[in-house]
Amino acid sequence: MPPAFSEGLNEAQRNAVEQLEGPVLMLAGAGTGKTKALTTRLAHLLYSGRAAPGQLLAVTFTNKAAREMKERVAELLGRPSVEGWWLGTFHALAARILRREAEAVGLKSNFTILDSDDQLRLLKQVMQAENIDEKAWPPRALMSIIERWKDRALTPDRVSSEDSSEFAGGRAPTLYALYQRRLKELNACDFGDLLMHCVSLFQNNEEVLRRYQEQFRYLLVDEYQDTNIAQYLWLRLLAQKHRNICCVGDDDQSIYGWRGAEVGNILRFEQDFPGAHIVRLERNYRSTPNILGAASGLISHNAGRLGKTLWTDGDQGEPVRVRGLWDGEAEARFVGDEIEALQTKGHALSEIAILVRTGAQTREFEERFVTLGLPYRVVGGPRFYERMEIRDALAYLRLLVSMDNDLAFERICNKPKRGLGEAALKTLHEVARAGGLSLFDAARRLTETDELRPQARRALKSFIGLFDKWRDDMLQMPHPELAETVLEESGYTDMWRQDKSIEAPGRLENLKELIDALAEFETLAGFLEHVSLVMDNLEDTSQDQVSVMTLHAAKGLEFETVFLPGWEEGLFPNQRALDEQALKGLEEERRLAYVGLTRAKVRAIVSFAANRRLYGSWAAAIPSRFIDELPEEHKVQESDQGLYGASAQAWGGGRFGGFDDWGETRVSPGMMRARERASDKVIDVQAQSVEKLSPNTAGYAPKARVFHRKFGYGTVDMVDGDRLTIRFDHGGEKKVMASFVVPADEAD
């Protein structure tokens, strides 16, 4: 290896570069310089003449990573560029092979690759031909099922009864087969087909497989821990001839199981390739020893891992700070204050990140930053109030407050679908213009005439009837409950419940967060005005900004300071992950926590709240088990006496965990039982409910008997300012404004 290639490489990196023959697994921990080792290995292969460019196959997960790799290798070789080698994403390389071998899989070389919109449109056509009700069985749900099958390289004839689903009464495999037939008739394929067709081609045509095995003498794969089964099979088939495959990855950073990634691919590398050379890159060039110690101690609780310990030179740095706050609002206030304090010391905002488990958590931080005038950006997605489902929900509420809001009417009159097509909307606009009416008033008139087809007229009548009912509800129903009623009775919430796409659960969480946000305002109109002001705070990309993103979006990034809020059982680890995948889900959640910690270069601050507002009511939260798993020598736990009061009694009173003397963790028996139940996928925190310490302006106390003219008699469970949570004798638990009830003994 030329001396220039060796410059800056540590011993482990040099080992990975020089071990050219046979299978190699480069276990590269976070911040250990794996890109440098990988690109130097590629340059060494080309420089030494071990392989011509056309004999190299290098796979990345993004086009950006492929471009950067190409530029770095060319720079090492002292050339303007390197041409002729096979470098790109799995899909790009598979498409290149498929163009050459199209006829062998029943396609022509000029086949079309469908995007997700075209894919969905074709699935709808297949379902319509089979008389499948789209409302009962959403096409997007079928698309998700088929994508998962293709991730596993399962062609329609290989989908077993165990792999099947309940979609459309078990007809999903039949619909899949019809969809594949239509694709071939159209000379098209979707993204999943690119890998699946290649795998089938290699498995069924030995001559074609032998040709590509001969061609590719060396294979290099980045981010191997994120491969799915189809990608794994494709690589394994290609590598069988020369066995010169080098896979780079980190089993501790496998966090994409929800989209098909199989951590088992990297864990069984030595079984797949006997005699494999394992190189561990453990010297970290990013974080302080305290941050690395905390992250390593946390991830050591995972059983399914190959094992490595990150280390670094230099000062220990700050220990990981763990902060307990009273609620989500206090947590956002704390983070905002900390950022302002760092900013006054010259800390760049661009070097600060807030990493949340779910997208819904961003709202409280966004609200706080707008109040402070603190520039921020949401990475990997729109801001909270700019998200599609939030804009839809707001349109319902805006139309309810003002029937003249034509923009809101247009947005939601057919969401969810009610049979109001373009022709009906055109007629609506014509009537509105001719009479100088709002679209809502025009719609009311059209329900009494024959301009529209009967189906559209019935849909409009039902739509208007709902709004008439909701306007009556406004007079007696608290606005958070009203909003929840609107979203339920309109069918909007149910539309997302029926949607089986990856995004649907997150959209439902965002809608629930919207209801919680409403509860913080006295009136619906006041909330809508606040949202308008927030959305007017447009992002200025030229500013120095704080980054707000999910933990999944943070992989591969690094910041001087990282805030990790919401470390509570049910939120992180996420309860849905535990429910659906049990121990496997828990270990992936722990890997996600590890990824979050290792994004920090200088300081990491973990926080959790004692209470969270869930669906308009307060519930006690339990600190995440991950906090206990952080080694004591690498963390410091802080109090917030201004929020909790002067003593620790406000933090637990024996009911749930807290800090004795605001120092060492104390876990009560009740909390331990709750954690044990959490491991069994059940968390019961009702017994730990606490009242939010806000001024009681309602004039009622818990256990008071009251009367509500709609819900009847009930007993007050919880008081939150002027809001009451009441368990009604015949209506169950409701959240109402105190002004809508009277003492039971004063009821007429």
XYZ file of C-alpha atoms in Angstrom:
748
model
C 0.000 0.000 0.000
C 1.474 3.394 -0.962
C 2.574 5.522 2.019
C 0.138 8.268 0.987
C -2.759 5.839 1.485
C -1.606 5.055 5.023
C -1.560 8.647 6.199
C -4.001 9.152 9.056
C -5.030 5.495 9.309
C -4.948 3.824 12.706
C -3.921 0.181 13.107
C -7.450 -1.240 12.796
C -8.226 0.859 9.731
C -4.961 -0.207 8.093
C -5.835 -3.841 8.803
C -9.209 -3.387 7.106
C -7.559 -1.779 4.067
C -4.802 -4.366 3.616
C -6.913 -7.525 4.130
C -7.907 -7.787 0.468
C -8.492 -11.495 -0.020
C -11.440 -13.433 1.354
C -14.519 -12.233 3.249
C -14.038 -9.248 5.578
C -16.488 -7.734 8.045
C -15.531 -4.237 9.092
C -17.414 -3.642 12.370
C -17.296 0.136 12.409
C -18.607 1.864 15.518
C -20.079 5.355 15.463
C -17.491 8.015 14.593
C -14.647 5.547 13.972
C -13.706 6.677 10.457
C -15.259 3.825 8.491
C -15.698 5.936 5.337
C -11.969 6.686 5.310
C -11.148 2.984 5.677
C -13.648 1.937 2.994
C -12.541 4.488 0.377
C -8.855 3.777 1.034
C -9.545 0.054 0.542
C -11.193 0.795 -2.816
C -8.302 3.002 -3.900
C -5.778 0.341 -2.816
C -7.566 -2.339 -4.884
C -7.441 -0.160 -7.999
C -3.907 1.164 -7.447
C -2.453 -2.304 -6.798
C -4.034 -3.747 -9.945
C -5.897 -6.418 -7.989
C -8.996 -5.409 -9.898
C -9.878 -3.331 -12.925
C -12.675 -0.777 -12.340
C -15.238 -3.021 -14.072
C -14.438 -5.852 -11.651
C -15.401 -3.806 -8.600
C -18.949 -3.674 -7.218
C -19.405 -1.074 -4.460
C -22.835 -0.660 -2.871
C -24.090 2.317 -0.855
C -27.503 3.163 0.568
C -27.810 6.660 -0.899
C -26.797 8.373 -4.114
C -25.098 11.067 -2.050
C -22.883 8.467 -0.354
C -22.010 7.003 -3.766
C -20.963 10.435 -5.111
C -18.832 11.164 -2.047
C -17.164 7.751 -2.291
C -16.365 8.281 -5.953
C -14.835 11.719 -5.272
C -12.733 10.459 -2.343
C -11.327 7.486 -4.268
C -10.447 9.694 -7.236
C -8.695 12.150 -4.885
C -6.650 9.341 -3.297
C -5.601 8.088 -6.724
C -4.794 11.592 -7.921
C -7.213 11.382 -10.826
C -10.047 13.694 -11.943
C -12.462 10.755 -11.671
C -12.690 6.961 -11.691
C -14.803 5.519 -14.493
C -16.014 2.071 -15.428
C -16.646 0.632 -11.979
C -20.009 -0.475 -10.606
C -20.768 2.002 -7.832
C -24.233 2.965 -6.593
C -27.243 2.057 -4.512
C -28.748 -1.431 -4.460
C -31.604 -0.289 -6.679
C -29.384 1.506 -9.190
C -27.028 -1.464 -9.587
C -29.874 -3.988 -9.768
C -31.590 -1.875 -12.434
C -28.349 -1.828 -14.435
C -28.199 -5.615 -14.403
C -31.897 -5.919 -15.146
C -31.646 -3.680 -18.225
C -29.138 -6.170 -19.633
C -31.088 -9.282 -18.677
C -34.672 -7.997 -19.011
C -35.895 -10.711 -21.387
C -34.927 -13.439 -18.917
C -37.534 -12.075 -16.461
C -40.234 -11.344 -19.033
C -39.481 -7.653 -19.608
C -38.016 -5.510 -22.388
C -34.812 -3.571 -21.793
C -36.677 -0.239 -21.936
C -38.970 -1.178 -19.029
C -40.442 1.637 -16.915
C -39.739 1.936 -13.188
C -42.907 3.063 -11.409
C -42.791 5.585 -8.585
C -44.996 5.106 -5.529
C -47.889 7.160 -6.966
C -48.038 5.088 -10.150
C -47.669 1.915 -8.119
C -50.657 2.895 -5.973
C -52.709 3.836 -9.032
C -52.082 0.429 -10.611
C -52.979 -1.387 -7.387
C -56.272 0.508 -7.284
C -57.061 -0.672 -10.809
C -56.336 -4.273 -9.824
C -58.579 -3.986 -6.754
C -61.405 -2.387 -8.720
C -61.275 -5.197 -11.268
C -61.646 -7.671 -8.392
C -64.486 -5.668 -6.763
C -62.507 -4.956 -3.595
C -63.990 -2.125 -1.521
C -61.253 0.540 -1.220
C -62.834 2.049 1.886
C -62.754 -1.248 3.745
C -59.375 -2.283 2.309
C -57.183 0.760 1.481
C -54.894 0.248 -1.546
C -52.010 1.819 0.377
C -52.252 -0.997 2.917
C -51.953 -3.569 0.112
C -48.944 -1.679 -1.246
C -47.227 -1.958 2.155
C -47.898 -5.701 2.321
C -46.489 -6.251 -1.169
C -43.428 -4.100 -0.416
C -42.644 -6.242 2.645
C -42.944 -9.417 0.550
C -40.589 -7.979 -2.046
C -38.130 -6.961 0.682
C -37.959 -10.687 1.427
C -37.701 -11.653 -2.277
C -41.038 -13.459 -2.102
C -42.587 -13.761 -5.560
C -46.369 -14.438 -5.631
C -45.841 -18.207 -5.965
C -43.597 -18.211 -2.869
C -45.983 -16.420 -0.492
C -46.966 -19.115 1.970
C -50.025 -19.233 4.201
C -47.790 -18.138 7.089
C -46.671 -15.088 5.114
C -50.210 -14.164 4.041
C -52.340 -11.456 5.652
C -55.971 -10.820 6.490
C -56.229 -8.127 3.824
C -59.456 -8.473 1.805
C -60.309 -11.759 3.468
C -56.941 -13.326 2.679
C -56.932 -12.325 -0.989
C -53.698 -10.327 -0.843
C -51.555 -13.068 -2.512
C -54.038 -13.262 -5.407
C -54.040 -9.472 -5.789
C -50.228 -9.539 -5.674
C -50.125 -12.054 -8.522
C -52.570 -9.976 -10.604
C -50.530 -6.830 -9.900
C -47.314 -8.519 -11.071
C -49.069 -9.716 -14.211
C -50.229 -6.158 -14.969
C -46.692 -4.840 -14.435
C -45.328 -7.227 -17.043
C -48.127 -6.343 -19.456
C -47.103 -2.692 -19.063
C -43.378 -3.554 -19.362
C -42.870 -2.014 -15.936
C -41.616 -2.803 -12.478
C -41.583 -1.046 -9.117
C -38.564 -0.477 -6.873
C -39.060 -3.745 -5.016
C -38.993 -5.645 -8.304
C -35.477 -4.477 -9.133
C -33.887 -6.606 -6.415
C -36.507 -9.356 -6.450
C -36.214 -9.927 -10.216
C -32.416 -10.019 -9.936
C -32.554 -12.590 -7.131
C -34.990 -14.736 -9.127
C -32.805 -14.364 -12.207
C -29.686 -15.524 -10.345
C -31.507 -18.385 -8.634
C -33.100 -19.698 -11.838
C -30.389 -19.041 -14.429
C -26.976 -20.471 -13.563
C -25.341 -19.126 -16.708
C -26.314 -15.533 -15.984
C -25.270 -15.865 -12.330
C -21.902 -17.393 -13.298
C -21.216 -14.496 -15.667
C -21.695 -11.844 -12.972
C -19.842 -13.895 -10.379
C -16.871 -14.048 -12.748
C -17.057 -10.327 -13.463
C -17.148 -9.024 -9.897
C -13.883 -10.070 -8.242
C -14.380 -7.708 -5.289
C -17.581 -6.595 -3.570
C -17.781 -3.788 -1.005
C -20.970 -2.980 0.885
C -21.585 -0.005 3.157
C -24.206 0.078 5.964
C -24.581 -3.701 5.849
C -26.655 -3.713 9.039
C -29.460 -1.971 7.111
C -29.834 -4.596 4.361
C -33.100 -6.475 3.911
C -33.402 -10.133 2.909
C -33.603 -9.480 -0.854
C -30.429 -7.364 -0.739
C -28.711 -9.992 1.401
C -29.584 -12.792 -1.038
C -28.433 -10.712 -4.026
C -25.043 -10.018 -2.443
C -24.551 -13.568 -1.210
C -25.248 -15.040 -4.636
C -22.785 -12.667 -6.337
C -20.020 -13.316 -3.784
C -19.936 -17.123 -3.961
C -17.297 -17.393 -6.718
C -14.401 -15.253 -5.408
C -15.640 -14.704 -1.822
C -13.881 -11.343 -1.795
C -16.687 -9.468 -0.088
C -16.082 -6.685 2.406
C -19.112 -5.579 4.377
C -18.969 -2.458 6.514
C -21.527 -1.868 9.224
C -22.425 -1.601 12.885
C -24.908 -4.031 14.401
C -25.398 -1.537 17.245
C -26.787 1.008 14.760
C -29.353 -1.236 13.051
C -32.493 0.885 13.565
C -34.584 0.323 10.431
C -36.326 -2.975 11.179
C -39.672 -1.241 10.629
C -38.840 -0.843 6.942
C -37.484 -4.325 6.329
C -33.858 -4.184 7.530
C -32.624 -7.422 9.140
C -29.937 -7.054 11.793
C -29.472 -10.834 11.510
C -27.714 -10.318 8.170
C -24.668 -8.795 9.847
C -24.868 -11.022 12.928
C -24.512 -14.215 10.857
C -21.781 -12.958 8.518
C -19.243 -15.468 9.868
C -21.670 -18.358 9.310
C -22.425 -17.207 5.765
C -18.724 -16.772 4.970
C -16.637 -19.246 7.018
C -13.137 -18.011 7.745
C -14.198 -14.373 7.547
C -11.742 -11.800 8.854
C -13.426 -9.518 11.449
C -11.951 -6.049 11.924
C -13.326 -3.914 14.745
C -13.000 -0.156 14.354
C -13.356 0.995 17.969
C -11.321 4.186 18.180
C -13.831 7.010 18.113
C -12.916 10.414 16.676
C -16.168 12.175 17.578
C -17.268 11.954 21.213
C -15.787 12.349 24.691
C -14.979 9.304 26.884
C -17.990 10.028 29.118
C -20.404 10.007 26.187
C -18.848 6.836 24.766
C -18.887 5.168 28.194
C -22.571 5.955 28.649
C -23.442 4.699 25.150
C -21.349 1.525 25.508
C -22.841 0.735 28.901
C -26.352 1.171 27.520
C -25.889 -0.989 24.416
C -24.216 -3.763 26.416
C -27.703 -4.713 27.651
C -28.533 -6.014 24.160
C -27.991 -9.754 23.789
C -28.112 -9.815 19.961
C -24.823 -8.111 19.104
C -21.295 -8.980 17.974
C -19.720 -6.766 20.615
C -17.197 -3.937 20.587
C -16.165 -1.141 22.926
C -15.627 2.381 21.648
C -12.755 4.393 23.109
C -11.049 7.699 22.537
C -8.129 9.783 23.779
C -8.478 13.097 25.535
C -10.275 14.538 28.532
C -13.275 12.747 29.993
C -15.541 15.644 29.131
C -18.896 16.338 30.727
C -20.888 13.346 32.011
C -24.240 12.734 30.339
C -26.760 14.926 32.127
C -30.107 13.393 33.090
C -32.852 15.884 33.910
C -36.304 15.165 35.283
C -39.013 17.749 34.517
C -42.620 18.107 35.601
C -44.230 17.880 32.142
C -43.592 18.311 28.437
C -44.020 22.072 28.582
C -41.414 22.335 31.348
C -39.126 20.088 29.329
C -39.370 22.382 26.293
C -38.796 25.417 28.530
C -35.710 23.790 30.043
C -34.232 22.962 26.633
C -34.921 26.467 25.348
C -33.218 28.027 28.378
C -30.209 25.738 28.019
C -29.821 26.638 24.342
C -30.020 30.362 25.071
C -27.365 29.953 27.773
C -25.092 28.087 25.341
C -25.697 30.717 22.674
C -24.539 33.519 24.997
C -21.265 31.602 25.403
C -20.712 31.603 21.645
C -22.096 28.122 20.892
C -23.283 27.882 17.270
C -26.954 26.923 16.985
C -26.088 24.752 13.987
C -24.099 22.548 16.374
C -27.150 21.874 18.575
C -29.715 19.136 17.906
C -32.885 17.940 19.612
C -33.481 14.280 18.838
C -36.983 12.948 19.565
C -38.438 9.464 19.322
C -41.623 10.464 17.475
C -42.457 13.361 15.195
C -45.319 14.433 17.468
C -42.782 15.452 20.138
C -41.485 18.332 18.036
C -44.563 20.513 18.627
C -43.780 21.671 22.157
C -40.210 22.531 21.198
C -41.348 24.386 18.090
C -43.860 26.378 20.134
C -41.210 27.282 22.697
C -38.641 28.308 20.095
C -41.175 30.554 18.362
C -41.894 32.215 21.722
C -38.165 32.740 22.335
C -37.477 33.837 18.761
C -34.934 31.032 18.504
C -34.223 29.997 14.890
C -34.762 26.294 14.223
C -35.328 23.825 11.425
C -37.098 20.477 11.385
C -34.860 17.999 9.574
C -36.303 15.122 7.562
C -39.861 16.399 7.500
C -42.151 19.432 7.697
C -42.738 21.425 10.845
C -45.557 20.201 13.047
C -48.288 22.543 11.795
C -47.162 22.067 8.194
C -47.757 18.313 8.179
C -50.499 17.121 5.866
C -52.703 15.529 8.505
C -52.411 18.595 10.778
C -53.303 20.940 7.907
C -56.336 18.751 7.150
C -57.466 18.765 10.789
C -56.967 22.531 11.023
C -59.051 22.993 7.869
C -61.957 21.188 9.557
C -61.640 23.443 12.602
C -61.246 26.641 10.585
C -64.352 25.839 8.545
C -66.232 25.153 11.763
C -65.270 28.566 13.148
C -65.865 30.377 9.850
C -68.170 28.866 7.235
C -66.872 31.428 4.728
C -63.416 29.838 4.598
C -63.444 28.497 1.037
C -59.834 27.283 1.166
C -60.622 25.097 4.176
C -63.804 23.826 2.477
C -61.916 22.821 -0.670
C -59.244 21.031 1.310
C -61.509 18.749 3.334
C -64.841 18.421 1.550
C -63.600 15.154 0.052
C -61.211 14.060 2.849
C -61.894 11.297 3.498
C -63.432 10.522 0.128
C -67.177 11.159 -0.011
C -67.818 10.834 -3.733
C -67.384 14.542 -4.495
C -65.504 14.536 -7.781
C -64.176 17.338 -9.970
C -67.543 17.812 -11.680
C -69.328 18.426 -8.362
C -66.652 20.881 -7.216
C -66.861 22.740 -10.538
C -70.622 23.120 -10.105
C -70.087 24.321 -6.548
C -67.715 27.062 -7.723
C -70.114 28.158 -10.472
C -73.033 28.502 -8.050
C -70.870 30.313 -5.507
C -69.584 32.829 -8.064
C -73.018 33.433 -9.574
C -74.643 34.092 -6.207
C -71.731 35.730 -4.412
C -71.815 32.902 -1.886
C -69.262 30.963 0.073
C -68.694 27.380 -1.061
C -70.411 26.147 2.086
C -73.557 28.195 1.408
C -73.474 27.127 -2.255
C -73.259 23.515 -1.121
C -76.295 23.961 1.131
C -78.297 25.344 -1.792
C -77.226 22.546 -4.125
C -78.554 19.920 -1.714
C -82.044 21.297 -2.398
C -81.811 21.257 -6.212
C -81.059 18.776 -8.957
C -77.832 20.227 -10.429
C -75.747 17.481 -8.866
C -75.974 13.750 -9.257
C -77.839 12.017 -6.409
C -74.642 10.492 -4.941
C -72.851 13.844 -4.796
C -75.979 15.556 -3.442
C -76.293 12.981 -0.646
C -72.583 13.350 0.173
C -72.895 17.140 0.424
C -76.034 16.881 2.560
C -74.259 14.532 4.968
C -71.191 16.806 5.048
C -73.280 19.900 5.841
C -75.289 17.984 8.428
C -72.091 17.106 10.271
C -71.036 20.756 10.472
C -74.499 21.815 11.649
C -74.256 19.244 14.429
C -70.727 20.305 15.383
C -71.760 23.961 15.580
C -74.425 22.949 18.097
C -71.775 20.947 19.969
C -69.608 24.074 20.165
C -72.081 25.625 22.571
C -71.703 22.925 25.197
C -68.553 20.935 24.485
C -64.971 21.871 25.470
C -63.004 22.651 22.324
C -60.449 19.792 22.682
C -63.309 17.310 22.934
C -65.071 19.057 20.060
C -61.980 18.711 17.842
C -61.687 15.032 18.724
C -65.381 14.574 17.891
C -64.951 16.327 14.533
C -62.029 14.130 13.521
C -63.835 10.964 14.598
C -67.285 11.675 13.153
C -65.881 13.006 9.882
C -64.124 9.663 9.371
C -60.734 11.390 9.122
C -59.139 9.600 12.066
C -60.531 6.278 10.926
C -59.096 6.872 7.454
C -55.595 6.803 8.979
C -56.442 3.877 11.254
C -57.320 1.851 8.176
C -54.166 2.956 6.361
C -51.450 0.307 6.789
C -48.581 2.400 5.452
C -45.453 3.025 7.522
C -46.422 6.695 7.965
C -49.963 6.108 9.282
C -49.159 5.465 12.990
C -47.084 8.646 13.090
C -49.918 10.644 11.532
C -52.316 9.352 14.201
C -49.832 10.335 16.925
C -49.621 13.824 15.426
C -53.420 14.165 15.469
C -53.475 13.162 19.134
C -50.759 15.731 19.836
C -52.925 18.349 18.112
C -55.777 17.586 20.533
C -53.355 17.974 23.440
C -52.187 21.322 22.024
C -55.780 22.569 21.893
C -56.176 21.946 25.616
C -53.550 24.612 26.326
C -55.810 27.388 24.950
C -58.993 28.912 26.317
C -60.857 28.915 23.006
C -60.717 27.271 19.622
C -60.460 30.666 17.917
C -57.503 31.579 20.134
C -55.733 28.362 19.200
C -56.278 28.893 15.465
C -54.924 32.432 15.712
C -51.854 31.091 17.527
C -51.272 28.532 14.756
C -51.450 31.248 12.116
C -48.784 33.217 13.955
C -46.589 30.143 14.325
C -46.873 29.254 10.643
C -46.038 32.828 9.697
C -42.633 32.263 11.289
C -41.172 30.981 8.023
C -37.862 29.180 7.961
C -34.864 31.264 6.949
C -32.201 28.810 5.826
C -29.508 31.491 5.913
C -29.756 31.731 9.707
C -27.793 29.835 12.311
C -30.430 27.318 13.425
C -31.071 24.583 15.961
C -31.835 21.208 14.325
C -34.937 19.318 15.461
C -35.386 15.782 14.156
C -36.304 12.216 14.993
C -33.642 9.801 16.153
C -34.046 7.844 12.910
C -33.284 10.955 10.852
C -30.155 11.694 12.919
C -28.177 8.608 11.899
C -24.895 9.618 10.279
C -24.979 13.157 11.688
C -23.031 14.736 14.548
C -23.403 17.824 16.751
C -21.489 19.390 19.619
C -24.564 19.368 21.858
C -27.431 16.891 21.680
C -30.673 17.035 23.676
C -32.524 13.725 24.059
C -35.990 14.458 25.492
C -38.878 12.116 26.282
C -36.971 9.189 27.797
C -40.052 7.611 29.362
C -41.520 4.127 29.267
C -44.046 3.842 26.457
C -42.555 6.802 24.624
C -38.947 5.573 24.548
C -38.778 2.601 24.406
C -41.845 3.015 22.246
C -44.789 0.932 23.396
C -45.856 0.030 19.869
C -42.414 -1.469 19.199
C -42.685 -3.538 22.390
C -46.229 -4.675 21.577
C -45.400 -5.732 18.037
C -41.934 -7.231 18.450
C -41.352 -7.800 22.187
C -37.622 -8.369 22.923
C -36.597 -7.769 19.299
C -38.397 -4.442 19.405
C -36.822 -3.500 22.730
C -33.322 -4.182 21.412
C -33.922 -2.030 18.343
C -35.202 0.766 20.596
C -32.018 0.457 22.674
C -29.936 0.690 19.492
C -31.859 3.852 18.667
C -30.903 5.310 22.064
C -27.288 4.361 21.358
C -27.429 6.158 18.006
C -28.825 9.255 19.733
C -26.081 9.395 22.346
C -23.284 8.848 19.842
C -24.395 11.859 17.754
C -22.996 14.096 20.528
C -19.409 15.309 20.359
C -19.158 17.360 23.560
C -22.345 17.098 25.614
C -25.468 14.943 25.739
C -28.493 15.908 27.836
C -31.217 13.330 28.480
C -34.558 14.488 29.896
C -37.868 12.970 30.896
C -41.158 14.291 32.223
C -43.076 13.134 35.292
C -46.356 13.754 33.467
C -47.494 13.732 29.858
C -50.747 15.034 28.481
C -52.259 12.151 26.550
C -55.388 12.770 24.480
C -56.317 15.783 26.556
C -55.777 14.317 30.040
C -52.727 14.015 32.259
C -51.025 10.715 33.003
C -48.029 9.928 35.162
C -44.949 8.930 33.181
C -42.305 6.408 34.210
C -38.635 7.214 33.495
C -37.227 5.010 30.739
C -35.367 1.858 31.688
C -32.598 3.188 29.428
C -31.797 5.852 32.045
C -31.036 3.157 34.627
C -28.862 1.385 32.046
C -26.546 4.388 31.675
C -23.504 3.635 33.881
C -23.421 5.749 37.043
C -19.818 6.843 36.450
C -20.756 8.440 33.115
C -23.925 10.332 34.060
C -25.094 12.966 36.498
C -28.716 13.341 37.551
C -30.049 16.823 38.159
C -33.023 18.245 40.008
C -35.323 21.061 39.099
C -36.471 22.302 42.468
C -38.200 25.266 40.942
C -40.662 22.894 39.319
C -40.839 20.134 41.887
C -40.715 22.168 45.050
C -38.094 22.234 47.748
C -38.339 18.564 48.635
C -38.405 15.288 46.813
C -41.881 14.539 48.154
C -43.457 16.232 45.148
C -41.568 13.829 42.917
C -42.914 10.555 44.112
C -44.257 10.121 47.580
C -43.668 6.394 47.137
C -45.938 6.245 44.086
C -43.313 6.270 41.364
C -39.578 6.677 40.880
C -37.643 9.826 41.623
C -34.430 11.098 43.100
C -33.527 10.737 46.769
C -31.937 14.045 47.751
C -31.989 14.792 44.009
C -29.043 12.446 43.545
C -29.156 8.675 43.228
C -32.045 7.079 41.428
C -34.787 5.717 43.641
C -37.203 3.255 42.057
C -40.314 2.534 44.061
C -41.887 -0.962 44.236
C -44.791 0.376 42.183
C -42.440 1.589 39.473
C -40.581 -1.720 39.425
C -43.855 -3.582 38.976
C -44.801 -1.228 36.149
C -41.469 -1.839 34.428
C -41.904 -5.587 34.752
C -45.339 -5.269 33.182
C -43.836 -3.083 30.460
C -41.492 -5.924 29.563
C -44.572 -8.078 29.101
C -45.996 -5.413 26.810
C -48.480 -4.014 29.330
C -48.020 -0.727 31.133
C -50.593 0.245 33.712
C -49.945 3.732 34.961
C -53.479 4.615 35.981
C -52.710 3.891 39.606
C -49.944 6.438 39.408
C -52.072 9.321 38.136
C -51.183 12.648 39.670
C -52.751 16.075 39.528
C -50.928 18.721 37.550
C -49.772 21.416 39.930
C -51.510 24.360 38.316
C -53.831 26.821 40.046
C -57.253 25.328 40.662
C -59.550 27.910 39.125
C -62.391 25.454 38.640
C -63.815 25.674 42.141
C -64.049 21.876 42.337
C -61.937 19.243 44.020
C -61.383 15.560 43.187
C -64.287 13.316 44.302
C -66.772 16.223 44.057
C -70.179 15.241 42.619
C -71.265 17.389 39.685
C -73.925 17.576 36.967
C -73.465 18.219 33.222
C -76.541 18.884 31.105
C -75.359 16.544 28.341
C -73.558 13.799 30.262
C -75.537 13.845 33.511
C -74.149 13.166 36.985
C -70.520 12.302 37.614
C -67.539 12.414 39.962
C -64.511 14.677 39.483
C -61.308 12.632 39.030
C -58.789 15.342 38.216
C -58.584 19.142 38.195
C -56.354 21.028 35.764
C -56.916 24.757 36.132
C -60.458 25.324 34.833
C -60.603 21.917 33.180
C -62.066 18.843 34.822
C -61.714 15.130 34.159
C -65.015 13.610 35.254
C -66.131 9.989 35.433
C -69.819 10.187 34.525
C -72.264 7.619 35.881
C -73.534 6.686 32.428
C -71.078 8.268 29.989
C -67.642 7.123 31.102
C -64.691 9.494 31.537
C -64.919 12.918 29.874
C -62.865 16.102 29.897
C -65.011 19.222 30.304
C -64.675 22.892 31.154
C -65.691 23.696 34.731
C -68.139 26.318 33.447
C -70.274 23.563 31.900
C -71.010 21.779 35.177
C -72.749 22.637 38.436
C -72.570 20.967 41.858
C -74.815 17.912 41.914
C -76.976 19.278 44.704
C -77.716 22.427 42.664
C -78.923 20.558 39.567
C -82.576 21.163 38.690
